[in-house]
Amino acid sequence: MSDKSKLNPKDENSPNDSEVITLLEAFDRAVSLLPPGDFSRELLIGLRAEIEAQEEMIGDARDMIEKLEQVIKKVTSPANRIGTFLGSPARDTAQIVVGGADYYCNVDPRVSLTKLQKGTRVLVNEAYVIVGDLGYDTAGPVTKVAEVLGADRIRVGSEHGTQSLVLQRSAQLAKAPLKTGDEVRVDSNYRVALEVLPRPEARDHYLDVVPELPWEKIGGQDEALQAIRDAIELPLLHEELFQKFQHATPKGFLLYGPPGCGKTLIGKATAYNLTKQLRNKSGADMREYFMHIKGPEILNMWVGESERMVREIFATAREKRREGYVPFLFIDEAESILGTRRASRYSSILSTLVPMFCTEMDGIDSLNEVVIILASNRADLIDPAILRPGRIDRKIKVNRPNKRGAQEIYRIYLTDDLPYDRGIPGMEENKGAAIDALISRLLEKQFAKREENRLLEVTLRSGRKEALYRSDVISGAIIASIVERAKAMAIKRAIASGNDEGISETELQVAFNAEYLENEILPATDIVEDWLKLIDYDPENVVKISPVRPLAGGKPSQSSSVI
Ligand code: ATP
């Protein structure tokens, strides 16, 4: 029953004057005064139900109006602003920034001022009183640290012509180890750095695995390996002696030569062997950190960010040194990022990259800090500033293997523990000697200056034409691939026959032929630079290179390269 309608009955049945009763209660009392069986009593009871229903309706309507009033109040009251809390300059006073303007303001006693942290978001009312703590924002603009200024401030955004700003560190960043180049998320008022973002591209993006690679796993490169060991191993392992003689040591070296001849392999072997020797010398558990920087691949990433990236690469290398690693910076296809202007269509980038790289390199004390290895097929295109004494002044040629080198490389891949065809002469009696002899026989055929081995014709500026044979463009990569092909053929044969068969001499020769016919040894396009990489001629002297036979595998039929 609704109690909304109240009465103050004045009749003698009323318990007392102060009692307040509802209309329905009064009605009930009146009905109870009628004698039982009175005709009007029935009538009044019916009337009562009607009054009761009406009272309920009025009550509901009143509730509804109240709710509506609340909604109207909500939608017409002004929104609370959100600001960034900067600190508490005095008791009960907060400094905040709202929409770019600073305020000294009061704090609602229900909000604990001592719990507010620098950089946290706060809710303020119309009077700019802090009425709520919203905690740290989880989204917002990201910028790069240009400089760390003491313990609590950083400078950001000096690159690409953007305005430089000094930010405070938020409470949660107070102890974070920040450095130049780090990415930080900033509050929407651009006053406080809130979070350091991990930098996958700088951290381990360039990291490459160095397998177990003793020098013996590189064939036919004795001279190059000796030059590296003299240039890098000796100064590191006999540091005191070099200091005593005041002998200048290089900061790294340039490996140059045709593709597939082992430049990357040698770079990794240097890292493996050097670290191993340093580990043995110092007794400390040193590990290599091999940063493999692929010139063209990252050139795109560098567009507009070149300086930062160079700084970052060197900073990562130095940091790894501090962490106890031996860092190696291997820059593949170095001419694409460290070339002279004519080496690249990105000539404007190179004009900032090369000096930047030189500055960073000059900042390196010695090999002890970072070992830099450049690799290139076109060393003639590398900017001479990079190759000046005191920088990368050791240039080491990684040649195509000659017959003896090819023998060594074949032997690295045709190991004693592989299964060989029993028909190969001497295989049953002396396996090692039989494999050596097998390789010699293969090389007799493969290095023969016969018509079937003729591959290219080079026209020189003097008008002279020279023939190049398959062996003139052979490489470690080709030999490794020939052996893999032969293995695949032997496996197929073993499956088909169900017998325990091994690699045969014929398979190795067939694999050799297939490698030259099917593989990508000759460039698919007529891009001059690609053809020049193949041959060991001075590019200035070559007028034309053309294949002797039409190319297989859907390559262009005209298949010649005019320079
Ligand atoms: P590119 O100029 O195309 O980068 P590269 O000179 O760096 O070529 P690598 O990548 O080192 O050549 O060689 C490719 C593969 O060929 C190696 O992983 C290795 O299997 C084999 N290889 C090349 N040269 C040799 C070598 N001298 N001894 C043993 N294996 C070799």
Coordinates of C-alpha atoms and ligand atoms in Angstrom, one line a residue:
M1 CA 0.0 0.0 0.0
S2 CA 1.2 3.4 -0.9
D3 CA 2.0 5.7 2.1
K4 CA 2.1 8.8 0.0
S5 CA -1.3 10.3 1.0
K6 CA -1.1 11.1 4.7
L7 CA -4.1 12.3 6.8
N8 CA -4.4 13.8 10.2
P9 CA -7.9 12.6 11.3
K10 CA -9.8 14.7 13.7
D11 CA -12.5 12.2 14.8
E12 CA -12.8 10.7 18.2
N13 CA -11.4 7.4 17.0
S14 CA -8.1 8.9 16.3
P15 CA -5.5 7.4 18.7
N16 CA -4.1 10.8 19.3
D17 CA -3.8 14.2 17.6
S18 CA -0.2 13.9 16.5
E19 CA -0.7 10.6 14.7
V20 CA -0.4 10.9 10.9
I21 CA -2.1 8.2 8.9
T22 CA -2.6 7.5 5.2
L23 CA -5.7 8.1 3.3
L24 CA -6.3 4.4 2.9
E25 CA -5.7 3.8 6.6
A26 CA -8.3 6.5 7.4
F27 CA -10.6 4.8 4.9
D28 CA -10.1 1.4 6.6
R29 CA -11.0 2.9 9.9
A30 CA -14.1 4.5 8.6
V31 CA -15.2 1.2 7.1
S32 CA -14.5 -0.7 10.3
L33 CA -16.9 1.7 12.1
L34 CA -19.8 0.5 10.0
P35 CA -21.9 -2.3 11.5
P36 CA -21.4 -5.8 9.8
G37 CA -23.9 -6.4 7.1
D38 CA -24.3 -2.7 6.3
F39 CA -25.0 -2.3 2.6
S40 CA -22.6 0.7 2.1
R41 CA -19.7 -1.4 3.5
E42 CA -19.4 -3.5 0.3
L43 CA -19.5 -0.4 -1.8
L44 CA -16.7 1.3 0.2
I45 CA -14.5 -1.8 0.0
G46 CA -14.8 -1.7 -3.9
L47 CA -14.0 2.0 -3.8
R48 CA -10.9 1.3 -1.7
A49 CA -9.3 -0.9 -4.3
E50 CA -9.7 1.9 -6.9
I51 CA -8.1 4.5 -4.6
E52 CA -5.2 2.1 -3.9
A53 CA -4.5 1.5 -7.7
Q54 CA -4.6 5.3 -8.4
E55 CA -2.2 5.9 -5.5
E56 CA 0.2 3.4 -6.9
M57 CA 0.1 5.0 -10.3
I58 CA 0.8 8.4 -8.8
G59 CA 3.8 7.0 -6.9
D60 CA 5.3 5.5 -10.1
A61 CA 4.9 8.7 -12.0
R62 CA 6.6 10.6 -9.2
D63 CA 9.6 8.1 -9.3
M64 CA 9.8 8.6 -13.1
I65 CA 9.9 12.4 -12.8
E66 CA 12.7 12.1 -10.2
K67 CA 14.8 9.9 -12.5
L68 CA 14.2 12.3 -15.4
E69 CA 15.3 15.2 -13.3
Q70 CA 18.5 13.4 -12.5
V71 CA 19.2 12.6 -16.1
I72 CA 18.6 16.2 -17.2
K73 CA 21.0 17.3 -14.5
K74 CA 23.7 14.9 -15.7
V75 CA 23.5 15.8 -19.4
T76 CA 23.4 19.5 -18.8
S77 CA 26.3 19.7 -16.3
P78 CA 29.7 20.5 -17.8
A79 CA 32.3 17.7 -18.4
N80 CA 35.3 17.2 -16.1
R81 CA 38.6 18.0 -17.7
I82 CA 41.5 15.7 -17.6
G83 CA 44.9 17.1 -16.7
T84 CA 48.4 15.8 -16.0
F85 CA 49.7 15.9 -12.5
L86 CA 53.1 17.5 -12.3
G87 CA 53.8 17.7 -8.6
S88 CA 52.8 19.2 -5.3
P89 CA 54.5 22.6 -4.7
A90 CA 52.8 23.2 -1.3
R91 CA 50.7 21.4 1.2
D92 CA 47.3 20.6 -0.2
T93 CA 48.2 22.2 -3.5
A94 CA 48.8 20.4 -6.7
Q95 CA 50.5 21.6 -9.9
I96 CA 48.7 20.3 -13.0
V97 CA 48.7 21.0 -16.7
V98 CA 45.4 21.0 -18.5
G99 CA 45.2 21.6 -22.3
G100 CA 48.7 23.0 -22.3
A101 CA 48.2 25.5 -19.5
D102 CA 49.6 25.1 -16.0
Y103 CA 47.5 25.5 -12.8
Y104 CA 48.1 25.5 -9.1
C105 CA 44.9 23.9 -7.8
N106 CA 43.2 22.4 -4.8
V107 CA 42.5 18.8 -4.2
D108 CA 39.1 17.2 -3.2
P109 CA 39.8 15.8 0.3
R110 CA 38.5 12.4 -1.0
V111 CA 41.5 12.3 -3.3
S112 CA 44.8 11.5 -1.6
L113 CA 47.4 14.1 -2.8
T114 CA 50.3 12.0 -1.5
K115 CA 49.2 9.1 -3.7
L116 CA 49.2 11.1 -7.0
Q117 CA 52.3 10.4 -9.1
K118 CA 54.1 12.7 -11.5
G119 CA 52.7 12.1 -15.0
T120 CA 49.5 10.5 -13.8
R121 CA 46.1 11.7 -15.2
V122 CA 43.7 13.6 -12.9
L123 CA 40.1 14.6 -13.2
V124 CA 39.4 18.3 -12.5
N125 CA 36.0 20.0 -12.1
E126 CA 34.9 23.5 -13.2
A127 CA 36.9 25.1 -10.5
Y128 CA 40.0 23.1 -11.5
V129 CA 39.9 21.2 -8.3
I130 CA 41.3 17.7 -8.6
V131 CA 38.3 15.4 -8.1
G132 CA 39.7 12.0 -9.3
D133 CA 42.9 10.1 -10.0
L134 CA 42.8 8.3 -13.3
G135 CA 46.2 6.7 -13.1
Y136 CA 48.7 6.6 -16.0
D137 CA 47.4 6.9 -19.6
T138 CA 48.1 3.8 -21.6
A139 CA 48.2 5.5 -25.0
G140 CA 49.7 8.6 -26.4
P141 CA 52.4 10.1 -28.7
V142 CA 55.8 8.5 -29.1
T143 CA 59.0 10.4 -29.6
K144 CA 62.8 9.7 -29.4
V145 CA 65.2 10.7 -26.8
A146 CA 67.7 13.1 -28.2
E147 CA 69.7 13.6 -25.0
V148 CA 69.4 12.5 -21.3
L149 CA 69.7 15.6 -19.1
G150 CA 70.6 14.5 -15.6
A151 CA 68.5 12.2 -13.6
D152 CA 65.0 13.6 -14.1
R153 CA 64.9 15.2 -17.5
I154 CA 65.3 14.3 -21.2
R155 CA 65.4 16.2 -24.4
V156 CA 63.4 14.8 -27.3
G157 CA 62.6 15.4 -30.9
S158 CA 65.4 17.3 -32.4
E159 CA 65.4 15.2 -35.6
H160 CA 63.6 15.9 -38.9
G161 CA 63.3 19.6 -38.0
T162 CA 60.8 19.0 -35.3
Q163 CA 60.9 21.3 -32.3
S164 CA 63.2 20.2 -29.5
L165 CA 61.4 19.7 -26.1
V166 CA 62.6 19.0 -22.6
L167 CA 60.4 16.6 -20.7
Q168 CA 60.3 15.4 -17.1
R169 CA 60.5 11.8 -16.3
S170 CA 57.3 10.3 -14.8
A171 CA 57.5 8.6 -11.4
Q172 CA 57.5 5.2 -13.2
L173 CA 60.4 6.2 -15.4
A174 CA 62.5 7.8 -12.7
K175 CA 64.9 4.9 -12.5
A176 CA 64.7 3.5 -16.0
P177 CA 68.1 3.4 -17.8
L178 CA 67.4 5.8 -20.7
K179 CA 69.7 6.7 -23.5
T180 CA 69.8 8.6 -26.8
G181 CA 67.7 6.9 -29.5
D182 CA 65.3 5.3 -27.0
E183 CA 61.6 5.7 -27.9
V184 CA 59.4 7.1 -25.1
R185 CA 55.7 7.6 -24.8
V186 CA 54.7 11.0 -23.7
D187 CA 51.6 12.4 -21.9
S188 CA 49.1 14.2 -24.1
N189 CA 50.2 17.6 -22.8
Y190 CA 53.8 16.8 -23.9
R191 CA 55.3 17.5 -20.4
V192 CA 56.2 14.1 -19.0
A193 CA 57.8 11.0 -20.5
L194 CA 55.7 8.0 -19.3
E195 CA 57.1 4.8 -20.7
V196 CA 60.2 3.5 -22.7
L197 CA 59.2 1.4 -25.6
P198 CA 61.3 -1.6 -26.6
R199 CA 63.2 -1.1 -29.8
P200 CA 63.1 -4.4 -31.7
E201 CA 64.9 -3.0 -34.7
A202 CA 67.8 -1.8 -32.7
R203 CA 68.0 -4.6 -30.2
D204 CA 68.3 -8.0 -31.8
H205 CA 67.1 -7.2 -35.3
Y206 CA 70.6 -7.5 -36.7
L207 CA 71.7 -10.3 -34.6
D208 CA 72.8 -13.3 -36.6
V209 CA 73.8 -16.8 -35.4
V210 CA 77.4 -17.7 -35.7
P211 CA 77.8 -21.5 -35.9
E212 CA 80.9 -23.5 -34.9
L213 CA 83.2 -22.4 -37.7
P214 CA 86.9 -23.2 -37.3
W215 CA 89.1 -21.7 -40.0
E216 CA 89.5 -25.2 -41.6
K217 CA 85.8 -25.0 -42.7
I218 CA 86.8 -22.3 -45.3
G219 CA 88.4 -23.7 -48.3
G220 CA 90.8 -22.0 -50.8
Q221 CA 91.1 -18.7 -49.0
D222 CA 94.5 -19.1 -47.3
E223 CA 95.7 -15.7 -48.2
A224 CA 92.6 -13.9 -47.1
L225 CA 92.5 -15.8 -43.8
Q226 CA 96.2 -15.1 -43.1
A227 CA 95.6 -11.4 -43.8
I228 CA 92.6 -11.3 -41.4
R229 CA 94.5 -13.1 -38.7
D230 CA 97.4 -10.7 -39.0
A231 CA 95.2 -7.7 -39.0
I232 CA 92.7 -8.7 -36.3
E233 CA 94.0 -11.6 -34.3
L234 CA 97.5 -10.4 -33.5
P235 CA 96.6 -6.9 -32.2
L236 CA 93.9 -8.4 -30.0
L237 CA 95.8 -11.3 -28.6
H238 CA 99.1 -9.4 -28.2
E239 CA 97.8 -6.0 -27.2
E240 CA 100.8 -5.1 -25.0
L241 CA 103.3 -5.8 -27.8
F242 CA 101.4 -3.6 -30.3
Q243 CA 101.3 -0.8 -27.7
K244 CA 105.1 -1.2 -27.0
F245 CA 105.8 -0.8 -30.7
Q246 CA 103.2 1.9 -31.0
H247 CA 101.9 0.1 -34.0
A248 CA 98.6 1.3 -35.3
T249 CA 95.8 -1.2 -35.5
P250 CA 92.9 -1.1 -37.9
K251 CA 89.3 -0.9 -36.7
G252 CA 88.2 -3.6 -39.1
F253 CA 88.6 -4.7 -42.6
L254 CA 86.9 -4.9 -46.0
L255 CA 86.3 -8.2 -47.6
Y256 CA 85.7 -7.8 -51.3
G257 CA 85.3 -10.2 -54.2
P258 CA 82.7 -12.0 -56.3
P259 CA 79.5 -13.4 -54.8
G260 CA 79.3 -16.7 -53.1
C261 CA 83.1 -17.0 -52.4
G262 CA 82.8 -16.9 -48.6
K263 CA 82.8 -13.3 -47.5
T264 CA 80.0 -13.8 -45.0
L265 CA 81.4 -17.2 -44.1
I266 CA 84.8 -15.6 -43.4
G267 CA 83.1 -12.8 -41.4
K268 CA 81.4 -15.3 -39.2
A269 CA 84.5 -17.5 -38.9
T270 CA 86.4 -14.4 -37.7
A271 CA 83.8 -13.8 -35.0
Y272 CA 83.8 -17.4 -34.0
N273 CA 87.6 -17.9 -33.9
L274 CA 88.5 -14.6 -32.4
T275 CA 86.0 -14.9 -29.6
K276 CA 87.2 -18.4 -28.9
Q277 CA 90.8 -17.2 -28.6
L278 CA 89.8 -14.2 -26.4
R279 CA 87.8 -16.6 -24.2
N280 CA 90.8 -18.8 -23.8
K281 CA 93.1 -15.9 -23.2
S282 CA 91.0 -14.1 -20.6
G283 CA 89.3 -17.2 -19.0
A284 CA 86.0 -15.2 -19.1
D285 CA 82.9 -16.7 -20.7
M286 CA 83.0 -14.3 -23.7
R287 CA 80.4 -14.6 -26.5
E288 CA 80.3 -13.0 -29.9
Y289 CA 77.5 -10.6 -30.9
F290 CA 77.4 -10.7 -34.7
M291 CA 75.4 -7.8 -36.1
H292 CA 74.6 -8.6 -39.7
I293 CA 73.7 -5.4 -41.5
K294 CA 72.4 -6.0 -45.0
G295 CA 72.9 -2.7 -46.9
P296 CA 70.0 -2.6 -49.4
E297 CA 67.6 -4.2 -47.0
I298 CA 68.0 -1.6 -44.4
L299 CA 68.5 1.3 -46.7
N300 CA 64.7 1.7 -47.0
M301 CA 64.5 1.7 -43.2
W302 CA 67.1 4.4 -43.1
V303 CA 65.3 6.8 -45.4
G304 CA 64.8 9.9 -43.2
E305 CA 66.3 8.2 -40.2
S306 CA 69.8 7.6 -41.4
E307 CA 71.7 9.5 -38.6
R308 CA 69.7 7.9 -35.8
M309 CA 70.1 4.4 -37.3
V310 CA 73.9 4.7 -37.6
R311 CA 74.1 6.1 -34.1
E312 CA 71.9 3.3 -32.8
I313 CA 73.9 0.5 -34.5
F314 CA 77.1 1.8 -33.0
A315 CA 75.5 2.4 -29.6
T316 CA 74.1 -1.2 -29.6
A317 CA 77.6 -2.5 -30.4
R318 CA 79.2 -0.5 -27.6
E319 CA 76.5 -1.5 -25.1
K320 CA 77.0 -5.2 -26.0
R321 CA 80.8 -4.7 -25.4
R322 CA 80.0 -3.3 -21.9
E323 CA 77.7 -6.3 -21.3
G324 CA 80.8 -8.5 -21.9
Y325 CA 80.1 -9.6 -25.5
V326 CA 82.6 -9.2 -28.4
P327 CA 80.6 -7.2 -30.9
F328 CA 81.1 -7.6 -34.7
L329 CA 79.6 -5.2 -37.1
F330 CA 79.3 -7.1 -40.4
I331 CA 78.0 -4.8 -43.2
D332 CA 77.1 -6.8 -46.3
E333 CA 76.8 -5.1 -49.7
A334 CA 78.6 -2.2 -48.1
E335 CA 78.8 -0.2 -51.3
S336 CA 75.0 0.3 -51.1
I337 CA 75.2 2.3 -47.9
L338 CA 78.8 3.4 -47.8
G339 CA 79.3 4.0 -51.5
T340 CA 80.3 7.0 -53.4
R341 CA 77.5 9.1 -54.8
R342 CA 77.5 7.3 -58.1
A343 CA 77.1 4.0 -56.4
S344 CA 73.5 4.4 -55.4
R345 CA 70.3 6.1 -56.4
Y346 CA 70.1 7.1 -52.8
S347 CA 73.0 9.5 -53.3
S348 CA 71.5 12.2 -51.0
I349 CA 71.3 9.7 -48.2
L350 CA 74.8 8.6 -48.7
S351 CA 76.0 12.1 -48.4
T352 CA 74.9 12.1 -44.8
L353 CA 75.5 8.4 -44.1
V354 CA 79.1 8.3 -45.0
P355 CA 80.3 11.2 -42.8
M356 CA 78.1 10.0 -40.0
F357 CA 79.6 6.5 -40.2
C358 CA 83.1 7.9 -40.3
T359 CA 82.4 10.0 -37.1
E360 CA 81.1 6.9 -35.3
M361 CA 84.1 4.9 -36.5
D362 CA 86.5 7.5 -35.3
G363 CA 84.8 7.3 -31.9
I364 CA 85.8 3.7 -31.6
D365 CA 89.0 3.3 -29.7
S366 CA 90.2 0.1 -31.1
L367 CA 89.3 -3.4 -32.2
N368 CA 88.8 -4.1 -28.5
E369 CA 85.6 -2.2 -28.6
V370 CA 83.9 -3.2 -31.9
V371 CA 85.3 -5.2 -34.9
I372 CA 83.9 -3.8 -38.2
I373 CA 83.8 -6.0 -41.2
L374 CA 82.6 -4.6 -44.5
A375 CA 81.7 -7.0 -47.4
S376 CA 81.3 -5.9 -51.0
N377 CA 81.2 -7.2 -54.6
R378 CA 82.1 -3.8 -55.8
A379 CA 84.8 -2.4 -53.6
D380 CA 85.6 0.2 -56.2
L381 CA 82.3 1.9 -55.3
I382 CA 83.0 2.3 -51.6
D383 CA 83.6 5.9 -50.6
P384 CA 87.4 6.3 -50.1
A385 CA 86.7 8.2 -46.8
I386 CA 85.6 4.9 -45.2
L387 CA 88.8 3.2 -46.3
R388 CA 91.2 5.9 -45.0
P389 CA 94.1 4.8 -42.7
G390 CA 92.8 4.6 -39.1
R391 CA 89.4 3.5 -40.3
I392 CA 88.9 0.4 -42.5
D393 CA 92.3 0.4 -44.1
R394 CA 92.8 -3.3 -44.6
K395 CA 91.3 -4.5 -47.8
I396 CA 91.2 -8.2 -48.2
K397 CA 90.4 -9.9 -51.5
V398 CA 88.2 -13.0 -51.4
N399 CA 89.0 -14.6 -54.7
R400 CA 87.1 -17.2 -56.7
P401 CA 88.7 -20.5 -55.9
N402 CA 91.4 -21.9 -58.2
K403 CA 91.6 -25.6 -58.9
R404 CA 93.4 -26.2 -55.6
G405 CA 91.0 -24.1 -53.7
A406 CA 88.0 -25.8 -55.3
Q407 CA 89.6 -29.1 -54.3
E408 CA 89.7 -27.9 -50.7
I409 CA 86.1 -26.7 -50.8
Y410 CA 84.8 -30.0 -52.3
R411 CA 86.7 -31.8 -49.6
I412 CA 84.9 -29.7 -46.8
Y413 CA 81.5 -30.8 -48.1
L414 CA 82.4 -34.4 -49.3
T415 CA 83.3 -35.6 -45.8
D416 CA 84.5 -39.1 -44.9
D417 CA 81.4 -39.9 -43.0
L418 CA 79.1 -39.7 -46.1
P419 CA 78.1 -42.8 -48.0
Y420 CA 79.8 -43.2 -51.4
D421 CA 79.2 -45.4 -54.3
R422 CA 81.3 -48.6 -53.8
G423 CA 82.2 -48.5 -57.5
I424 CA 84.5 -45.4 -56.9
P425 CA 88.1 -46.6 -57.3
G426 CA 89.8 -47.2 -53.9
M427 CA 86.7 -46.5 -51.8
E428 CA 86.8 -49.8 -50.1
E429 CA 90.5 -49.7 -49.3
N430 CA 91.2 -46.1 -48.3
K431 CA 88.1 -43.9 -48.2
G432 CA 89.9 -40.6 -47.6
A433 CA 92.4 -41.0 -50.5
A434 CA 89.6 -42.3 -52.7
I435 CA 87.5 -39.1 -52.1
D436 CA 90.6 -36.9 -52.8
A437 CA 91.2 -38.8 -56.1
L438 CA 87.5 -38.5 -57.0
I439 CA 87.5 -34.7 -56.5
S440 CA 90.7 -34.4 -58.6
R441 CA 89.1 -36.3 -61.5
L442 CA 86.0 -34.1 -61.2
L443 CA 88.1 -31.0 -61.3
E444 CA 90.0 -32.1 -64.3
K445 CA 86.7 -32.1 -66.2
Q446 CA 85.3 -29.1 -64.6
F447 CA 88.3 -26.9 -65.0
A448 CA 89.1 -28.0 -68.6
K449 CA 89.0 -25.2 -71.2
R450 CA 86.7 -27.2 -73.4
E451 CA 83.8 -26.0 -75.5
E452 CA 81.2 -27.5 -73.2
N453 CA 82.6 -25.5 -70.3
R454 CA 82.6 -22.2 -72.3
L455 CA 80.2 -19.8 -70.6
L456 CA 80.7 -16.1 -71.3
E457 CA 82.3 -13.9 -73.9
V458 CA 83.7 -10.6 -72.6
T459 CA 84.4 -7.8 -75.0
L460 CA 87.1 -5.4 -73.8
R461 CA 87.4 -1.7 -74.5
S462 CA 90.4 -2.5 -76.7
G463 CA 88.1 -4.6 -78.9
R464 CA 89.6 -7.9 -77.8
K465 CA 87.2 -10.7 -77.0
E466 CA 87.9 -13.2 -74.2
A467 CA 86.2 -16.4 -73.4
L468 CA 85.3 -17.3 -69.8
Y469 CA 84.8 -20.9 -68.7
R470 CA 82.6 -22.3 -66.0
S471 CA 85.6 -22.6 -63.7
D472 CA 86.1 -18.8 -64.1
V473 CA 82.8 -18.1 -62.3
I474 CA 83.0 -21.0 -59.8
S475 CA 82.5 -20.2 -56.1
G476 CA 82.3 -21.9 -52.7
A477 CA 78.6 -21.5 -52.9
I478 CA 78.3 -23.3 -56.2
I479 CA 80.5 -26.2 -55.0
A480 CA 78.4 -26.5 -51.8
S481 CA 75.3 -26.5 -54.0
I482 CA 76.7 -29.1 -56.4
V483 CA 77.3 -31.5 -53.4
E484 CA 73.8 -30.9 -52.1
R485 CA 72.3 -31.7 -55.5
A486 CA 74.4 -34.9 -55.8
K487 CA 73.3 -36.0 -52.3
A488 CA 69.6 -35.4 -53.3
M489 CA 70.1 -37.6 -56.4
A490 CA 71.8 -40.4 -54.4
I491 CA 69.0 -40.3 -51.9
K492 CA 66.4 -40.7 -54.7
R493 CA 68.3 -43.5 -56.2
A494 CA 68.6 -45.3 -52.8
I495 CA 64.9 -45.0 -52.3
A496 CA 64.1 -46.3 -55.8
S497 CA 66.5 -49.3 -55.5
G498 CA 65.9 -50.0 -51.9
N499 CA 69.7 -50.6 -51.6
D500 CA 72.3 -49.0 -49.4
E501 CA 73.7 -46.7 -52.1
G502 CA 76.1 -43.7 -51.8
I503 CA 77.0 -40.6 -53.8
S504 CA 78.4 -41.5 -57.2
E505 CA 81.0 -39.8 -59.4
T506 CA 78.5 -39.5 -62.2
E507 CA 76.0 -37.8 -59.9
L508 CA 78.6 -35.2 -58.9
Q509 CA 79.4 -34.4 -62.6
V510 CA 75.7 -34.3 -63.5
A511 CA 75.1 -31.9 -60.5
F512 CA 77.9 -29.7 -61.8
N513 CA 76.3 -29.4 -65.2
A514 CA 72.9 -28.9 -63.8
E515 CA 74.1 -26.1 -61.5
Y516 CA 75.4 -24.1 -64.5
L517 CA 72.3 -24.9 -66.7
E518 CA 69.6 -24.3 -64.2
N519 CA 70.9 -22.1 -61.5
E520 CA 71.0 -18.4 -61.2
I521 CA 74.7 -18.2 -61.9
L522 CA 74.1 -15.8 -64.7
P523 CA 72.0 -12.7 -63.9
A524 CA 68.3 -12.9 -65.0
T525 CA 68.3 -9.4 -66.2
D526 CA 70.6 -7.3 -68.3
I527 CA 71.5 -5.0 -65.4
V528 CA 75.1 -4.2 -66.0
E529 CA 76.1 -4.1 -62.4
D530 CA 75.0 -7.7 -61.8
W531 CA 77.0 -8.9 -64.8
L532 CA 80.1 -7.1 -63.7
K533 CA 80.0 -8.7 -60.3
L534 CA 80.5 -12.1 -62.0
I535 CA 83.8 -11.4 -63.5
D536 CA 87.1 -10.3 -62.1
Y537 CA 87.7 -7.5 -64.7
D538 CA 88.2 -3.8 -64.2
P539 CA 84.6 -2.5 -64.9
E540 CA 86.1 0.4 -66.9
N541 CA 87.7 -2.0 -69.4
V542 CA 84.6 -4.0 -70.2
V543 CA 82.3 -3.1 -73.0
K544 CA 80.1 -6.1 -73.3
I545 CA 79.4 -9.4 -71.6
S546 CA 77.3 -12.1 -73.2
P547 CA 76.6 -15.7 -72.5
V548 CA 77.9 -18.2 -75.0
R549 CA 74.7 -20.3 -75.0
P550 CA 71.1 -19.1 -74.6
L551 CA 70.0 -19.0 -71.0
A552 CA 67.8 -21.7 -69.6
G553 CA 64.9 -21.3 -67.1
G554 CA 62.9 -18.6 -68.8
K555 CA 65.7 -15.9 -68.7
P556 CA 65.6 -13.3 -71.4
S557 CA 66.6 -14.8 -74.8
Q558 CA 68.7 -11.9 -76.0
S559 CA 70.6 -12.5 -72.8
S560 CA 73.4 -10.1 -73.4
S561 CA 74.6 -7.2 -71.4
V562 CA 75.9 -4.1 -73.2
I563 CA 77.9 -1.6 -71.2
Ligands
ATP1 P1 77.6 -12.6 -51.4 O1 78.6 -11.7 -52.0 O2 76.6 -13.1 -52.4 O3 77.0 -12.2 -50.1 P2 79.5 -14.2 -50.0 O4 80.9 -14.0 -50.6 O5 79.2 -13.5 -48.7 O6 78.4 -14.0 -51.1 P3 78.9 -16.6 -48.5 O7 77.5 -16.1 -48.2 O8 79.9 -16.5 -47.5 O9 79.3 -15.8 -49.8 O10 78.8 -18.0 -49.1 C1 77.7 -18.8 -49.3 C2 77.8 -20.2 -48.9 O11 78.8 -20.8 -49.8 C3 78.5 -20.4 -47.6 O12 77.5 -20.5 -46.6 C4 79.2 -21.7 -47.7 O13 78.3 -22.8 -47.6 C5 79.6 -21.7 -49.2 N1 81.0 -21.2 -49.3 C6 81.4 -20.1 -50.0 N2 82.7 -19.9 -50.0 C7 83.2 -21.0 -49.3 C8 84.5 -21.4 -48.9 N3 85.6 -20.7 -49.3 N4 84.7 -22.5 -48.3 C9 83.6 -23.3 -47.9 N5 82.3 -22.9 -48.2 C10 82.1 -21.8 -48.9

